[in-house]
PDB file of C-alpha atoms in Angstrom:
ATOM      1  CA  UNK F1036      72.880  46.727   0.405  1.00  0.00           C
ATOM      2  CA  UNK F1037      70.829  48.279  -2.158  1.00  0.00           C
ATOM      3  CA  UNK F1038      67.136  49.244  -0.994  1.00  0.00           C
ATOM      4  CA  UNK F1039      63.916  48.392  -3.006  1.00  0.00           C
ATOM      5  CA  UNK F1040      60.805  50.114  -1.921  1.00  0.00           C
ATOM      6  CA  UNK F1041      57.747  49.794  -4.048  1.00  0.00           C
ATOM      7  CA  UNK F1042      54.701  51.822  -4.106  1.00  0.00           C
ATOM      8  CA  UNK F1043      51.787  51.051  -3.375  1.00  0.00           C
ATOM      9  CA  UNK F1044      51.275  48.540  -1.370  1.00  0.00           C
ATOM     10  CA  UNK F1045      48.181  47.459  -2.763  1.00  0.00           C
ATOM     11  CA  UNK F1046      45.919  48.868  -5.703  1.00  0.00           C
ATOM     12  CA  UNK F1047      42.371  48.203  -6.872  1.00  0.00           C
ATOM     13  CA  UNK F1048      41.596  48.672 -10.169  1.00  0.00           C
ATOM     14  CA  UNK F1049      39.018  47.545 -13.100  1.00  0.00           C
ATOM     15  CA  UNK F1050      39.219  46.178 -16.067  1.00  0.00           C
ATOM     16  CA  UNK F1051      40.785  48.098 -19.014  1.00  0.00           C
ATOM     17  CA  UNK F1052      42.299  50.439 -16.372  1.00  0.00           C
ATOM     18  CA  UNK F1053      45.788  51.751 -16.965  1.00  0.00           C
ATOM     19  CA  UNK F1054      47.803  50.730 -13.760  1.00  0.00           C
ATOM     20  CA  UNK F1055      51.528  51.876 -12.562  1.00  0.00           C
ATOM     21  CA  UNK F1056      53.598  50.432 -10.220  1.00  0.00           C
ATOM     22  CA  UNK F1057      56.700  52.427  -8.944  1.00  0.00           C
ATOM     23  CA  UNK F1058      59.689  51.089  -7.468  1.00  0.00           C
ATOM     24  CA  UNK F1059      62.733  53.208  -6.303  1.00  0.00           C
ATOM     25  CA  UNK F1060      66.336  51.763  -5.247  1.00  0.00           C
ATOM     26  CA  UNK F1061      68.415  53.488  -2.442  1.00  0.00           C
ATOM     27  CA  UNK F1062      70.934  54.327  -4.980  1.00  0.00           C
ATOM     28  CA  UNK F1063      71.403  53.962  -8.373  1.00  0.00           C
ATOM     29  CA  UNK F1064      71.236  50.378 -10.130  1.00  0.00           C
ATOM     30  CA  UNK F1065      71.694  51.573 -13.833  1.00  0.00           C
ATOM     31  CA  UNK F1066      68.959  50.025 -15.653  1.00  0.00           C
ATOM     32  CA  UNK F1067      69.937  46.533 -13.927  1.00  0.00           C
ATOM     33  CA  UNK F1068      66.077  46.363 -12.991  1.00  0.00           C
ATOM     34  CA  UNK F1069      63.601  43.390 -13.477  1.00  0.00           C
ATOM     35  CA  UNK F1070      59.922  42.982 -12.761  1.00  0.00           C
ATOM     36  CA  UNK F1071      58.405  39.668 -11.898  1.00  0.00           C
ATOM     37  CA  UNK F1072      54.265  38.817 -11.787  1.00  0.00           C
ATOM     38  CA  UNK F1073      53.640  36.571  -8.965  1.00  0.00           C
ATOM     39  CA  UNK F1074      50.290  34.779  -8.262  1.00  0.00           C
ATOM     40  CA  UNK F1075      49.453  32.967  -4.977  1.00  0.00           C
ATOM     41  CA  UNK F1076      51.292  29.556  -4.647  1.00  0.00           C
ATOM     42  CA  UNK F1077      52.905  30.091  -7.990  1.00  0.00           C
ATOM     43  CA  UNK F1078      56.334  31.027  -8.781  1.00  0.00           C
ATOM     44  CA  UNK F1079      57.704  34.469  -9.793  1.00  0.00           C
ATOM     45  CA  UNK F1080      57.346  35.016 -13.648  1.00  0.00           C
ATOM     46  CA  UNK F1081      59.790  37.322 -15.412  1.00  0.00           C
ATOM     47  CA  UNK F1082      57.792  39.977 -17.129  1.00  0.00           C
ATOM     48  CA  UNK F1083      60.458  42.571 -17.924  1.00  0.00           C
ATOM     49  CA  UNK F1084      64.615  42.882 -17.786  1.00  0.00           C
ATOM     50  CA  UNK F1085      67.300  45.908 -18.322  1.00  0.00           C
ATOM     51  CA  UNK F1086      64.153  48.209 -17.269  1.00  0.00           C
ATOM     52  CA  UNK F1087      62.415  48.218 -20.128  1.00  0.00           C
ATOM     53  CA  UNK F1088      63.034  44.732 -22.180  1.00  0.00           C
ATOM     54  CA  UNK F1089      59.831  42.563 -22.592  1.00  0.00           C
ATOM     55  CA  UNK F1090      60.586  38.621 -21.914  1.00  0.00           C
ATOM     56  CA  UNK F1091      59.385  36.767 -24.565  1.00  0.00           C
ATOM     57  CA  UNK F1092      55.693  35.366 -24.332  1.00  0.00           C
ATOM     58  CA  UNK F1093      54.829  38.106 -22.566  1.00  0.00           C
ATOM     59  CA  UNK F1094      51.886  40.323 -23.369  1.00  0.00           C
ATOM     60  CA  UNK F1095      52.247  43.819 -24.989  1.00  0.00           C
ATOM     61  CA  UNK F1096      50.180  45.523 -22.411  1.00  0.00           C
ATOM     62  CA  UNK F1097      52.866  45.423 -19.925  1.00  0.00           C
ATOM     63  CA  UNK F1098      55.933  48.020 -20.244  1.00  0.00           C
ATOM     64  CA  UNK F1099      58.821  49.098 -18.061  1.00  0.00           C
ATOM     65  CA  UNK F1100      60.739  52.527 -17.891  1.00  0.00           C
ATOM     66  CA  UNK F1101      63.302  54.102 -15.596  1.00  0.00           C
ATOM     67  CA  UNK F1102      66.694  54.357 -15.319  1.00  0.00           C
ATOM     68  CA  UNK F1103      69.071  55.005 -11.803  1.00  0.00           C
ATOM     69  CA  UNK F1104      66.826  54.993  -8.745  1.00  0.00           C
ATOM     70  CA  UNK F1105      63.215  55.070 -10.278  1.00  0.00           C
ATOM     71  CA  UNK F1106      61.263  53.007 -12.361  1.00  0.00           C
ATOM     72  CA  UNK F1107      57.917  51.662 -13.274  1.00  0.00           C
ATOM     73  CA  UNK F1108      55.929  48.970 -14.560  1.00  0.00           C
ATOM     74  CA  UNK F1109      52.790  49.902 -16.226  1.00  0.00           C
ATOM     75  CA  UNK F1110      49.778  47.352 -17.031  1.00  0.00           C
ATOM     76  CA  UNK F1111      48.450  49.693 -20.239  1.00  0.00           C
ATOM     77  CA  UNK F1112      44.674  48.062 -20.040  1.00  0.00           C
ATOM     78  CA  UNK F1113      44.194  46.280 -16.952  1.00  0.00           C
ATOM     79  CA  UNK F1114      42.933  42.805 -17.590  1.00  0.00           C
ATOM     80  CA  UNK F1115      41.598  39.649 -14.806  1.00  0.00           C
ATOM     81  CA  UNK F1116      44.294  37.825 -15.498  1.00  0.00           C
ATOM     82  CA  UNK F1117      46.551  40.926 -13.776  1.00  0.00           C
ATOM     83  CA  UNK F1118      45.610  39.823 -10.736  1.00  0.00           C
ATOM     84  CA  UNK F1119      48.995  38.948  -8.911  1.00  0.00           C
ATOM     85  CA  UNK F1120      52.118  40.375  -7.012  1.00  0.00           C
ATOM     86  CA  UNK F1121      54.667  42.312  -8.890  1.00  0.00           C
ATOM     87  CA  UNK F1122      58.075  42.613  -7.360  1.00  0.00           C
ATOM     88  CA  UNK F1123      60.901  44.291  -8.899  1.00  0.00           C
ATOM     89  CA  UNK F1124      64.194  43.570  -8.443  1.00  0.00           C
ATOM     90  CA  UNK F1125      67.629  45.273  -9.437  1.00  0.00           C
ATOM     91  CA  UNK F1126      71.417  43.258 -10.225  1.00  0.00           C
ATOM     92  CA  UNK F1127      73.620  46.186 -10.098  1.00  0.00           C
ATOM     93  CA  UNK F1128      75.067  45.190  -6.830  1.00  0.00           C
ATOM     94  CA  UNK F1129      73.727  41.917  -5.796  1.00  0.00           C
ATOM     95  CA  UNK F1130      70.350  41.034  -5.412  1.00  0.00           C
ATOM     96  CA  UNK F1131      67.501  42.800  -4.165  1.00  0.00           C
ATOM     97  CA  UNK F1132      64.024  42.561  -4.684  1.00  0.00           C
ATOM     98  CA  UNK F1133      61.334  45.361  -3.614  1.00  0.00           C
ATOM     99  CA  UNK F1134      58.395  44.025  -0.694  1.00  0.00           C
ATOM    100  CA  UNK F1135      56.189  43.015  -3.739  1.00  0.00           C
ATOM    101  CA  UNK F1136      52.615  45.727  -5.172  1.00  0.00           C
ATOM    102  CA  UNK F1137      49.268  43.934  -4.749  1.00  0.00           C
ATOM    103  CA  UNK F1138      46.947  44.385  -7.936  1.00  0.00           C
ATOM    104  CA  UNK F1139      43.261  43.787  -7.314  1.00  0.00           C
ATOM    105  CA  UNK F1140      40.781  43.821 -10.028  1.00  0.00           C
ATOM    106  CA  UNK F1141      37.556  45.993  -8.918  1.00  0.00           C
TER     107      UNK F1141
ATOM    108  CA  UNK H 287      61.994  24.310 -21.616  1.00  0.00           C
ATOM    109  CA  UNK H 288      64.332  23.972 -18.665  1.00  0.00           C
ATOM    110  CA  UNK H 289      62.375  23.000 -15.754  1.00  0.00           C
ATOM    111  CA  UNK H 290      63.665  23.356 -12.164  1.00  0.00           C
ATOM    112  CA  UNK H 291      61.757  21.206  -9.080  1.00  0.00           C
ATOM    113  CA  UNK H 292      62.887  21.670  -5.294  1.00  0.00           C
ATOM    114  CA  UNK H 293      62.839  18.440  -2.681  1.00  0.00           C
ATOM    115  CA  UNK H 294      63.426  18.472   0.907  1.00  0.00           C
ATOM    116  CA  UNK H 295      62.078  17.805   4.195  1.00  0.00           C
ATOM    117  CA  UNK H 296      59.169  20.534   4.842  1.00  0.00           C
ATOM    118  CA  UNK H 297      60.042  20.400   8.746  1.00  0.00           C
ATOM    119  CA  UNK H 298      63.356  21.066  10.154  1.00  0.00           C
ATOM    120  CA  UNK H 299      64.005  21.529  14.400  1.00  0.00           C
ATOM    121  CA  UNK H 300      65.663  24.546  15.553  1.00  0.00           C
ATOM    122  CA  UNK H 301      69.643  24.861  15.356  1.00  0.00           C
ATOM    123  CA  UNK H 302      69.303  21.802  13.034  1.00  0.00           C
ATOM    124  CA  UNK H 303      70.548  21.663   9.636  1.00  0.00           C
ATOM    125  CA  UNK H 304      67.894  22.709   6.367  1.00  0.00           C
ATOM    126  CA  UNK H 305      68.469  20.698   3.297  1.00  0.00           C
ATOM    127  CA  UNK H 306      66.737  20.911  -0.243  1.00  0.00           C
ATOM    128  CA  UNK H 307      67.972  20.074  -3.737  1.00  0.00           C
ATOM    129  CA  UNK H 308      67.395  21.304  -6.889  1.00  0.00           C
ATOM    130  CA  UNK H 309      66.739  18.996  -9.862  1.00  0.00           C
ATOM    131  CA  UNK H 310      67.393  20.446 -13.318  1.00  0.00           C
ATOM    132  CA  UNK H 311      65.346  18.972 -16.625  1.00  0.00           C
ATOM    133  CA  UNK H 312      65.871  20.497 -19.630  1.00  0.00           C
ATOM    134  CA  UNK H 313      69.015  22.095 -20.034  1.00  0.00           C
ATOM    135  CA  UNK H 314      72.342  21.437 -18.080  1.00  0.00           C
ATOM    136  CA  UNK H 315      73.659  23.375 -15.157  1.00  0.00           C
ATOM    137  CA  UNK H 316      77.493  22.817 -16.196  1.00  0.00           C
ATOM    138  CA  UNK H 317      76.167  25.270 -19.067  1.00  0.00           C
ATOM    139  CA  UNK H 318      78.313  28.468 -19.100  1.00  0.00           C
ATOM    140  CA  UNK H 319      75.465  30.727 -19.879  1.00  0.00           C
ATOM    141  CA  UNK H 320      74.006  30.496 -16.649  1.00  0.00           C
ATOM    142  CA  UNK H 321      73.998  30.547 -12.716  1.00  0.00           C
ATOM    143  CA  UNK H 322      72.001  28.503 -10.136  1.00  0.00           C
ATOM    144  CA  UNK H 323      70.409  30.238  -7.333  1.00  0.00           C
ATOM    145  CA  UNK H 324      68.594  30.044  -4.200  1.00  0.00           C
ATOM    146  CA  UNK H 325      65.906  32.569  -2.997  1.00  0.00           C
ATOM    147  CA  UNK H 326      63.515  32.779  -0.091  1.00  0.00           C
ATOM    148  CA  UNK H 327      60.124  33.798   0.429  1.00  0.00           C
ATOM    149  CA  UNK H 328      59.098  34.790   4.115  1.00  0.00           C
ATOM    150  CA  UNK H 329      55.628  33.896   4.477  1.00  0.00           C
ATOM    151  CA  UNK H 330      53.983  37.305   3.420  1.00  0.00           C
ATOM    152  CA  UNK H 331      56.805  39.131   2.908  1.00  0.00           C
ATOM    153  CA  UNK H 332      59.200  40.126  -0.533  1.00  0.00           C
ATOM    154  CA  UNK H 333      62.061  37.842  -1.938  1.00  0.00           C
ATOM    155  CA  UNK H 334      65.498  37.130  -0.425  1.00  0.00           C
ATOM    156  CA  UNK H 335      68.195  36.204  -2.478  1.00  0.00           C
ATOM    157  CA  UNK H 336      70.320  33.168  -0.706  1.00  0.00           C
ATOM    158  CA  UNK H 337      72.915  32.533  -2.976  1.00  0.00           C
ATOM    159  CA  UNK H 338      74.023  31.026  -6.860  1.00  0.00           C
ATOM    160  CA  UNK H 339      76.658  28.342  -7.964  1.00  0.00           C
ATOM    161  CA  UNK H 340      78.053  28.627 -11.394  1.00  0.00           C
ATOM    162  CA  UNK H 341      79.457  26.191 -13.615  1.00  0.00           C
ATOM    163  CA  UNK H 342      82.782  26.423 -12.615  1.00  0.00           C
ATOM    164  CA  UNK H 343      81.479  25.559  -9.274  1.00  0.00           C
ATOM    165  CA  UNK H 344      82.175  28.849  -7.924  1.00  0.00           C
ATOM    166  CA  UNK H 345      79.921  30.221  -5.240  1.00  0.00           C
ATOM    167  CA  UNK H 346      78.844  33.260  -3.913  1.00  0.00           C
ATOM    168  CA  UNK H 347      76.249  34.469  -1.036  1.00  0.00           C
ATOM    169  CA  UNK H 348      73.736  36.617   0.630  1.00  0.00           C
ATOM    170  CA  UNK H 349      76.115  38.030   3.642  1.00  0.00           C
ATOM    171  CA  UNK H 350      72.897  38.700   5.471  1.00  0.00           C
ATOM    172  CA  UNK H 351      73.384  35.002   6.271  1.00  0.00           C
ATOM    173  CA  UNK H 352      76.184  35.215   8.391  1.00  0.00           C
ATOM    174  CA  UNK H 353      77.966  31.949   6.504  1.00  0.00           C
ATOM    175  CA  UNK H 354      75.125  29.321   7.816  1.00  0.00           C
ATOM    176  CA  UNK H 355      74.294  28.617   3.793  1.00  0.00           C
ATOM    177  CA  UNK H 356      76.103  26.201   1.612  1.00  0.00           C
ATOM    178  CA  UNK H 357      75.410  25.976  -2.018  1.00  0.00           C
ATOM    179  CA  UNK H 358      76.683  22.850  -4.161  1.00  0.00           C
ATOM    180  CA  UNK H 359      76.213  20.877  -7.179  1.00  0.00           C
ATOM    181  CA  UNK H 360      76.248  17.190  -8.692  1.00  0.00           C
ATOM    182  CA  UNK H 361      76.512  17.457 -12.309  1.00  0.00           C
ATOM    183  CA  UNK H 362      75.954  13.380 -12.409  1.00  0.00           C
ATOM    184  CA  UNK H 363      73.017  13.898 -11.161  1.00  0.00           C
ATOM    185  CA  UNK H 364      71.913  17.519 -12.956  1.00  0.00           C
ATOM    186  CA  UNK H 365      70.574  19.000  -9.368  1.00  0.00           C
ATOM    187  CA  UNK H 366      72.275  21.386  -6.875  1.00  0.00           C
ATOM    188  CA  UNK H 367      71.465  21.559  -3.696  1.00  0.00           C
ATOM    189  CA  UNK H 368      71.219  24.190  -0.095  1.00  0.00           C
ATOM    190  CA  UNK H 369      72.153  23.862   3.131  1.00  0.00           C
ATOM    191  CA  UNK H 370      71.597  25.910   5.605  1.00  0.00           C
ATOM    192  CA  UNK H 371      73.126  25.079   9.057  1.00  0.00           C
ATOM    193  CA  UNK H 372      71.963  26.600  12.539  1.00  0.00           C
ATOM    194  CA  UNK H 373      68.250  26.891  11.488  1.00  0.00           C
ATOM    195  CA  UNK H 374      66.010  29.146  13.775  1.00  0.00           C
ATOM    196  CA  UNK H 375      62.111  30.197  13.273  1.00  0.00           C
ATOM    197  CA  UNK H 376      62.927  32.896  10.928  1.00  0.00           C
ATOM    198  CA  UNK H 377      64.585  30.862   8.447  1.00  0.00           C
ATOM    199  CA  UNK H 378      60.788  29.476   7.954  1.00  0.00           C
ATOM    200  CA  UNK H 379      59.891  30.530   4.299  1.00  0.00           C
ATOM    201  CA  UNK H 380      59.079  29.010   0.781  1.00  0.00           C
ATOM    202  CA  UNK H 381      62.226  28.541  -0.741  1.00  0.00           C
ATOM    203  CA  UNK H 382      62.772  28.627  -4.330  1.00  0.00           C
ATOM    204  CA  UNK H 383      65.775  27.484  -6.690  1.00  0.00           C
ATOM    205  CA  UNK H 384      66.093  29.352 -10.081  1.00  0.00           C
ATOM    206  CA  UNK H 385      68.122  29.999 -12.842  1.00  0.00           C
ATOM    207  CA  UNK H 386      69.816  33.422 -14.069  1.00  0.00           C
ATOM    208  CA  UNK H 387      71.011  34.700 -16.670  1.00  0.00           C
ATOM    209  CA  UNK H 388      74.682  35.799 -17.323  1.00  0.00           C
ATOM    210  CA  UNK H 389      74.655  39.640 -17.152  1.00  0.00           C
ATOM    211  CA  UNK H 390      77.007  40.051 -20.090  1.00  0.00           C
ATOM    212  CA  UNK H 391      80.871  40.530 -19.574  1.00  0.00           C
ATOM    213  CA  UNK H 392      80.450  41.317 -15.212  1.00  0.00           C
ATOM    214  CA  UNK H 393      80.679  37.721 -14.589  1.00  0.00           C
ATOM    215  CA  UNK H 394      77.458  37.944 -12.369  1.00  0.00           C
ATOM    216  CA  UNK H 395      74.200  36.889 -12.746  1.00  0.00           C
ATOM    217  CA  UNK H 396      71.755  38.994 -13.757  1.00  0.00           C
ATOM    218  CA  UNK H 397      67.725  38.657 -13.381  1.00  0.00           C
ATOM    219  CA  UNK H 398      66.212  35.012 -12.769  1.00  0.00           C
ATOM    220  CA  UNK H 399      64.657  33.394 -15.852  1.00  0.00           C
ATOM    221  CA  UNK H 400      63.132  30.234 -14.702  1.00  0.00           C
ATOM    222  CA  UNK H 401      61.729  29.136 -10.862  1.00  0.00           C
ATOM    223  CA  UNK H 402      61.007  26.469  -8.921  1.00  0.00           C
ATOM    224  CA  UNK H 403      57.423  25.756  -8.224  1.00  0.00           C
ATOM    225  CA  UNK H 404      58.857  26.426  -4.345  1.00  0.00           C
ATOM    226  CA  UNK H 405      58.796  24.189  -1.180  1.00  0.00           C
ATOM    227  CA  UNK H 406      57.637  25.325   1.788  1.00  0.00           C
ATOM    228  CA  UNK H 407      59.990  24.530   4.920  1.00  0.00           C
ATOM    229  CA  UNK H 408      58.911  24.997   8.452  1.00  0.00           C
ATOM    230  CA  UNK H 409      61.647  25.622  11.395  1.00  0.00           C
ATOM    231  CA  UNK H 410      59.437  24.484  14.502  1.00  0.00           C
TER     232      UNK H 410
END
């Protein structure tokens, strides 16, 4: 099976901050990599596909890069409504998902 | 807007059998376009993919499993639906059913477009 670790765990940030998340895969997935926002009780919501591909309806402010074992989602001006759980996940060989990054807002 | 809602008992006994179902509103899951998927949630932990069913019917799974999960489908009824047999207190988790996206000419799916709002199911 293919590995996801994210990193951090957790971060705290304010408002208008620019925030990265990193997740790495224990081998390489291509760009096969997604990126879900998750709030408590709620289901994941598909922010970003292929690494770098914005879902529709979602805000400009959020952008994904990376290719092969590392990638990242970056939140370019941090705002409230950031507060959730991003997970990423790669479909290169099925179907992993990392152990989720906490964002805070300060 | 497809829409995607889990039922099922929340409390299942130990060794027993879990069983949820999917309903589907909004699109069709005999559509070729897409694939029809289970995934868990331990509470506080990441997601676990269970397994999908296509439209052909074909399934595949999670080998982490160890065969205890059974995915199928009733097109009459637009829903699709999970079993999973042998349940012990670590199959306790939110479980989710969601749709994903054919990842071009592979034949697999790819990432998962629309969720489940998630049901909760407690082995105890």
């Amino acid at each position: 099976d293919i590995q996801m670790t994210q990193s951090p765990s957790t971060l705290s940030a304010s408002v208008g901050d620019r925030v990265t998340i990193t997740c790495r895969a224990s081998q390489s997935v291509d760009r096969w990599l997604a990126w879900y926002q998750q709030k408590p009780g709620k289901a994941p919501k598909l922010l970003i596909y292929q690494a770098s591909t914005l879902e529709g309806g979602v805000p400009s402010r959020f952008s994904g890069s990376g290719y092969g074992t590392e990638f990242t989602l970056t939140i370019s001006s941090l705002q409230p409504d950031d507060s959730a759980t991003y997970h990423c996940q790669q479909y290169n060989s099925l179907w992993t998902f990392g152990q989720g990054t906490r964002v805070e807002i300060k | 807007q497809v829409q995607l809602q889990e039922s099922g008992p929340g409390l299942v006994k130990p060794s027993q059998t879990l069983s949820l179902t999917c309903t589907v509103s909004g699109g069709s899951i005999s559509s070729n376009s897409y694939f029809w998927n289970w995934i868990r949630q331990h509470p506080g932990k990441g997601l676990e993919w269970i397994g999908y069913i296509d439209y052909t019917g074909r399934t595949y799974y999670n080998p982490s499993l160890w065969g205890r999960a059974t995915i199928s489908e009733d097109t009459s009824e637009n829903s699709f639906s999970l079993k999973v047999k042998s349940v012990t207190a670590a199959d306790t988790a939110v479980y989710f059913c969601a749709r994903a996206r054919d990842h071009g000419s592979s034949g697999y799916p790819s990432c998962f477009d629309n969720w489940g709002q998630g049901t909760l199911v407690t082995v105890s």
